[in-house]
Tab-separated table of C-alpha atoms in Angstrom:
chain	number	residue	atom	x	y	z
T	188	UNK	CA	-2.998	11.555	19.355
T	189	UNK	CA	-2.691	12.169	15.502
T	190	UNK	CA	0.683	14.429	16.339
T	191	UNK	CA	1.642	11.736	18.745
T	192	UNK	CA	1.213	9.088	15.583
T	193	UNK	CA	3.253	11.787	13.507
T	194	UNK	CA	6.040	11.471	15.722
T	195	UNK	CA	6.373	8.107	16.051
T	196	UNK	CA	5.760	6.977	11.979
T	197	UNK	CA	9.329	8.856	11.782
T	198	UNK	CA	10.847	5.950	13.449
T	199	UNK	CA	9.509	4.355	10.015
T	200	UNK	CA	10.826	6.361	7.779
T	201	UNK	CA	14.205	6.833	9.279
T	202	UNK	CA	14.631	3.028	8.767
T	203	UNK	CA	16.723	1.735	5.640
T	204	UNK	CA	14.245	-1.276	5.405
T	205	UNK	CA	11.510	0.943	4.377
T	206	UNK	CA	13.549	2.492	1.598
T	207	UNK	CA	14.065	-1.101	0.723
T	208	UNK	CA	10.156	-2.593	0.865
T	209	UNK	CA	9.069	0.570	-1.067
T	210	UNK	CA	11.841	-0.316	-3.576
T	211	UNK	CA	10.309	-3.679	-3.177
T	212	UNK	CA	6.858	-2.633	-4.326
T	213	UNK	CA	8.228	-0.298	-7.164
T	214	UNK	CA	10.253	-3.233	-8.422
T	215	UNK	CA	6.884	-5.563	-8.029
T	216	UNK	CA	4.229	-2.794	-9.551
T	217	UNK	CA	6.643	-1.719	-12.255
T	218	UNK	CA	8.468	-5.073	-13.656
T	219	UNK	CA	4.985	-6.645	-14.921
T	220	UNK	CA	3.662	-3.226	-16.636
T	221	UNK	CA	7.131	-2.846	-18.287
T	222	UNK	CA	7.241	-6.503	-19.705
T	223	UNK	CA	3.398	-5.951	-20.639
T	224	UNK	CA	4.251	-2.680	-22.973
T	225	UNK	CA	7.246	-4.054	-24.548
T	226	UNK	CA	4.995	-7.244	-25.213
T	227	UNK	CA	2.536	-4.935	-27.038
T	228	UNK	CA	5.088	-2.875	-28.769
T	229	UNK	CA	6.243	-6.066	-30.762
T	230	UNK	CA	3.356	-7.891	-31.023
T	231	UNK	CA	1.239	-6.328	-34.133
T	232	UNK	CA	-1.812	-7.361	-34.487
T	233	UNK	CA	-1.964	-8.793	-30.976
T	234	UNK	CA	-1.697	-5.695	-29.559
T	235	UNK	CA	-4.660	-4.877	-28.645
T	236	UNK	CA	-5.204	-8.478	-27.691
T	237	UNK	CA	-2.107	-8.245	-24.795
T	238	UNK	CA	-3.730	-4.895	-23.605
T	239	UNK	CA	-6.641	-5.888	-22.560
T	240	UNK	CA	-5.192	-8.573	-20.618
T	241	UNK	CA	-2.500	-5.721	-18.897
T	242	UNK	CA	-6.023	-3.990	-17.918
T	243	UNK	CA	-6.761	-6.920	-15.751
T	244	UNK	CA	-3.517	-8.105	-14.631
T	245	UNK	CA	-1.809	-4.269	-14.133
T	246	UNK	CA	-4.094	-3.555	-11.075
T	247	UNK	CA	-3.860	-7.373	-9.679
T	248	UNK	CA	0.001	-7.150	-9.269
T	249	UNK	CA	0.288	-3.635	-8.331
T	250	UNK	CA	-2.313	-4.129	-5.215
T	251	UNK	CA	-0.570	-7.753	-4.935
T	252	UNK	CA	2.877	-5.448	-4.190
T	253	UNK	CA	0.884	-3.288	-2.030
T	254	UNK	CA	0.389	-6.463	0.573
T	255	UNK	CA	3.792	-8.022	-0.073
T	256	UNK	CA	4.948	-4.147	1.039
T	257	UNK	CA	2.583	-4.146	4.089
T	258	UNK	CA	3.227	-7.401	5.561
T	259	UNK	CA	7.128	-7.583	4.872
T	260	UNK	CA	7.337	-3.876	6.674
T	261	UNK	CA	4.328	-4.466	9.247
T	262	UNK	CA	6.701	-5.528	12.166
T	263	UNK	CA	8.502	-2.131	11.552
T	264	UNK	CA	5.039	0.114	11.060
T	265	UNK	CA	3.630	-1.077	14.451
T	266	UNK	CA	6.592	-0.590	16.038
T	267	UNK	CA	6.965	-4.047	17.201
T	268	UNK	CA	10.081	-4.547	15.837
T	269	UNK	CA	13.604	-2.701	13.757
T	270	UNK	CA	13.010	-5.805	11.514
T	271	UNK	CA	11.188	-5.984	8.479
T	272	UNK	CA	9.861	-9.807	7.858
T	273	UNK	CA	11.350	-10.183	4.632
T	274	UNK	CA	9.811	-14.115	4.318
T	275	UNK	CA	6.373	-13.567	5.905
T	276	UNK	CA	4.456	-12.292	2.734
T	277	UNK	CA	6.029	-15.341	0.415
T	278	UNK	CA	5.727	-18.016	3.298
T	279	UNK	CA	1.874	-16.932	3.640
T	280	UNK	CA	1.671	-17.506	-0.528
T	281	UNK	CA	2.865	-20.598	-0.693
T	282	UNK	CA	1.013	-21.929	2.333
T	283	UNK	CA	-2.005	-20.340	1.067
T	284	UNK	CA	-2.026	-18.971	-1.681
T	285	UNK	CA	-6.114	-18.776	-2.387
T	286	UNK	CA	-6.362	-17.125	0.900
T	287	UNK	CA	-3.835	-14.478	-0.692
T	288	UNK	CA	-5.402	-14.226	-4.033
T	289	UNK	CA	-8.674	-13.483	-2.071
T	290	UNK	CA	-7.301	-10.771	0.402
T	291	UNK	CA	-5.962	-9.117	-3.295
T	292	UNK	CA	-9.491	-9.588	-4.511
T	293	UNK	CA	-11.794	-7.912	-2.178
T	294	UNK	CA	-8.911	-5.266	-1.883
T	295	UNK	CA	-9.289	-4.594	-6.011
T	296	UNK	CA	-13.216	-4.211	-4.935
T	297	UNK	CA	-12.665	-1.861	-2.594
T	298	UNK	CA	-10.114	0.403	-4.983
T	299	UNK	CA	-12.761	-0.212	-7.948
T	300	UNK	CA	-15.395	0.999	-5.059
T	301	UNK	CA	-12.951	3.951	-3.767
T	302	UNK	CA	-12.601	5.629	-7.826
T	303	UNK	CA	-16.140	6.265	-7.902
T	304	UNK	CA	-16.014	8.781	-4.987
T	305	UNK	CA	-16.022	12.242	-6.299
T	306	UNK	CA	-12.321	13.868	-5.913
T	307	UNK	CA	-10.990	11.423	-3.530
T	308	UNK	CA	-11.040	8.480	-5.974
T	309	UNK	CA	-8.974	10.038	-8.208
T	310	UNK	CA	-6.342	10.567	-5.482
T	311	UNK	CA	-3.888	7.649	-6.467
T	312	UNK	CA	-1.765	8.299	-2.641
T	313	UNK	CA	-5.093	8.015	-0.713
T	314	UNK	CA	-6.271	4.418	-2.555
T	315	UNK	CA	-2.649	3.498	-1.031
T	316	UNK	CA	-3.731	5.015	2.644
T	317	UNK	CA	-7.296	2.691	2.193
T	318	UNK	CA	-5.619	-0.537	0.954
T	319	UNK	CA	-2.702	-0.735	2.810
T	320	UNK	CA	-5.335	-0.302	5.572
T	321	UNK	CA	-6.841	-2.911	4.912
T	322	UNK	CA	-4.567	-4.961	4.445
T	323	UNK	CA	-3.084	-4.174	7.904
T	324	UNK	CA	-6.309	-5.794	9.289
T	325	UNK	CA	-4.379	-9.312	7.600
T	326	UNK	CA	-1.979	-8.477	10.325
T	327	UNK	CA	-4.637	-7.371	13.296
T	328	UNK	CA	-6.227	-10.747	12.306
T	329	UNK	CA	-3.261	-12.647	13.058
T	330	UNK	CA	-2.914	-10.508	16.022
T	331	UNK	CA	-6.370	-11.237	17.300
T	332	UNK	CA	-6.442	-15.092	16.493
T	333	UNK	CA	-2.620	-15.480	18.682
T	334	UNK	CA	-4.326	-13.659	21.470
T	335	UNK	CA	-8.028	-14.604	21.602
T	336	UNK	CA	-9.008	-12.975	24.476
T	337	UNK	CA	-7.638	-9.187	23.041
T	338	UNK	CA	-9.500	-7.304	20.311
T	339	UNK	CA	-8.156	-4.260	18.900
T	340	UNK	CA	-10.382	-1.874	16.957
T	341	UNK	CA	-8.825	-0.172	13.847
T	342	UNK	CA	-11.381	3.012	13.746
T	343	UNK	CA	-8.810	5.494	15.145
T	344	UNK	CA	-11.573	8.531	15.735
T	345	UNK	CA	-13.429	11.087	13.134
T	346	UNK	CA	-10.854	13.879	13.229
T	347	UNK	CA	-7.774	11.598	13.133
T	348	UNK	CA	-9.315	10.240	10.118
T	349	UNK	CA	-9.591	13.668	8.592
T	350	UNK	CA	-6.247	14.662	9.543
T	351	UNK	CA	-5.237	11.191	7.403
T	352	UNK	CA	-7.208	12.367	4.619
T	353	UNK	CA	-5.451	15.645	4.397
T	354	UNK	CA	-2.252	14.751	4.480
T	355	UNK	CA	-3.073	12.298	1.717
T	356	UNK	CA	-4.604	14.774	-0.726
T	357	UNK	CA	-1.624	17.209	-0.012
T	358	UNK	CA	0.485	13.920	-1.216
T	359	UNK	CA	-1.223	13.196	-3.824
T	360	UNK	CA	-1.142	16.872	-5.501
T	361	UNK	CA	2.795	16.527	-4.826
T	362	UNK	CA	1.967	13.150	-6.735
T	363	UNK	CA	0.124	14.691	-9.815
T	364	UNK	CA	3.439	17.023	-9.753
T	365	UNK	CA	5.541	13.885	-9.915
T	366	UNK	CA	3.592	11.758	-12.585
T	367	UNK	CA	3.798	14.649	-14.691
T	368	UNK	CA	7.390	15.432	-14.607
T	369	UNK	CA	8.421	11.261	-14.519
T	370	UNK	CA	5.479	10.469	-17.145
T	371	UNK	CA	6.443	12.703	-20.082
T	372	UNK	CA	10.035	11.556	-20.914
T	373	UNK	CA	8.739	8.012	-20.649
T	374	UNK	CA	5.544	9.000	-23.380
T	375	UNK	CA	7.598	10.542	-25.374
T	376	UNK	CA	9.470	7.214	-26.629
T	377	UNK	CA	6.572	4.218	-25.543
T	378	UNK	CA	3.836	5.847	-26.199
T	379	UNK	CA	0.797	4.726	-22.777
T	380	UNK	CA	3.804	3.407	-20.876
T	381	UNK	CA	4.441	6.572	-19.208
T	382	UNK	CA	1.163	6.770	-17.077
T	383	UNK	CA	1.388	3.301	-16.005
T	384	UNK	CA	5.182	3.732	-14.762
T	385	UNK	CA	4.267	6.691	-13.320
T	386	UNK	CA	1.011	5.465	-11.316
T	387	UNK	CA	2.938	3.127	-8.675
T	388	UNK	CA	5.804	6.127	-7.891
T	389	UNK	CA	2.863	8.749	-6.861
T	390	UNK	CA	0.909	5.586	-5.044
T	391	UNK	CA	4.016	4.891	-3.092
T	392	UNK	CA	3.118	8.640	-1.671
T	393	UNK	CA	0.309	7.037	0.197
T	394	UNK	CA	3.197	5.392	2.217
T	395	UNK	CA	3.174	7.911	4.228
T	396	UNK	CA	-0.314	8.619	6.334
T	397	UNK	CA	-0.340	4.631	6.002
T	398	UNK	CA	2.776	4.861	8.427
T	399	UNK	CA	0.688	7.285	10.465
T	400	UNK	CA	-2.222	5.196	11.047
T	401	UNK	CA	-0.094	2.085	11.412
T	402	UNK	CA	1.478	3.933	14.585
T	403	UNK	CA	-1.751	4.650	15.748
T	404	UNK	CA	-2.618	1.159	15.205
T	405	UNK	CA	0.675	-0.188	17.017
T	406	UNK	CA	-0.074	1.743	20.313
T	407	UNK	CA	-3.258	-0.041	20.659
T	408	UNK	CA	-2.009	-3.604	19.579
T	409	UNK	CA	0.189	-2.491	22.597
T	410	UNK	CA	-1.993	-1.333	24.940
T	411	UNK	CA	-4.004	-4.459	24.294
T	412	UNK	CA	-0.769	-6.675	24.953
T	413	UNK	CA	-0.835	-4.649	28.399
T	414	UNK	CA	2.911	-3.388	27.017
């Protein structure tokens, strides 16, 4: 079943609109963190002032793009669908946007709950595997309250879970590699800009085993459809 889900999250990454939600989500994660260190570069004194606020608003838009990434490309993931839903994420904001700000919430508490687990929490790729996750079960939700009478469980089995983690902590070594080699030139000129620039290219890693479990997740929205 995991080699099965393998095969099938190719379909994902062989289509263009992935390449453009993940450019998407680099565009949403990066933009803010940019603005935020020029801001503190020319503001003096108030400096330190701006930077603190960056430390709570930095992780609130990146996991923000996160969902905007998994909703817009969800149709595509669960292989429902060669279209991404480009106006889903923004038509569920401005119908309800508390409902959003929420979901974003409890997913910052489960990242903030995620770093404190030895090794794994510092894997950036595998906090992308658990939140976009999560944020899939938005979409099961939806799923679930169209079809009342069908429930779909989103535990996929011990070992496919393992094989999940292992692919993401192979990522996310290939990610250290990355922030490394894109961080430096960056730190070099603005000085603690680097790292944060750096931090949503390795997450975007974590697109990957996401795409895995999403086909897993897709064959048994499926099955549950009677498709």
């Amino acid at each position: 079943m995991f080699w099965d889900s393998v095969l099938t999250s190719l379909g994902t990454l062989a289509n263009w609109q992935t390449y453009a939600a993940a450019a998407l989500f680099l565009v949403l994660s990066i933009g803010p963190v940019v603005a935020i260190g020029l801001l503190m570069s020319n503001s003096g004194k108030a400096g330190g002032a701006v930077g603190c606020l960056s430390m709570l608003l930095i992780p609130f838009v990146q996991t923000f793009a996160l969902v905007v990434f998994v909703l817009t490309l969800s149709p595509i993931m669960l292989r429902f669908s060669q279209e991404a839903a480009w106006l889903f994420p923004w038509q569920l904001v401005a119908a309800e946007p508390w409902f959003v700000a929420k979901l974003v919430g409890k997913l910052l508490l489960a990242a903030v709950v995620l770093a404190f687990i030895p090794i794994l929490g510092k894997l950036q790729s595998l906090h992308t595997l658990l939140l976009g996750s999560l944020a899939l079960g938005l979409v099961i939700g939806l799923f679930e309250h169209v079809n009342p009478t069908k429930s779909v469980s989103m535990w996929p089995g011990f070992w496919f879970v393992v094989g999940l983690v292992v692919v993401g902590s192979a990522l996310a070594w290939v990610g250290m590699v990355l922030t490394a080699l894109i961080a430096a030139p960056i730190e070099a000129r603005f000085e603690g800009l680097g790292h944060l620039i750096a931090l949503p290219v390795t997450a975007a890693l974590g697109f990957i085993p996401l795409f895995v479990y999403a086909a897993w997740l897709g064959l048994h929205m499926r099955g549950a459809q009677g498709v």
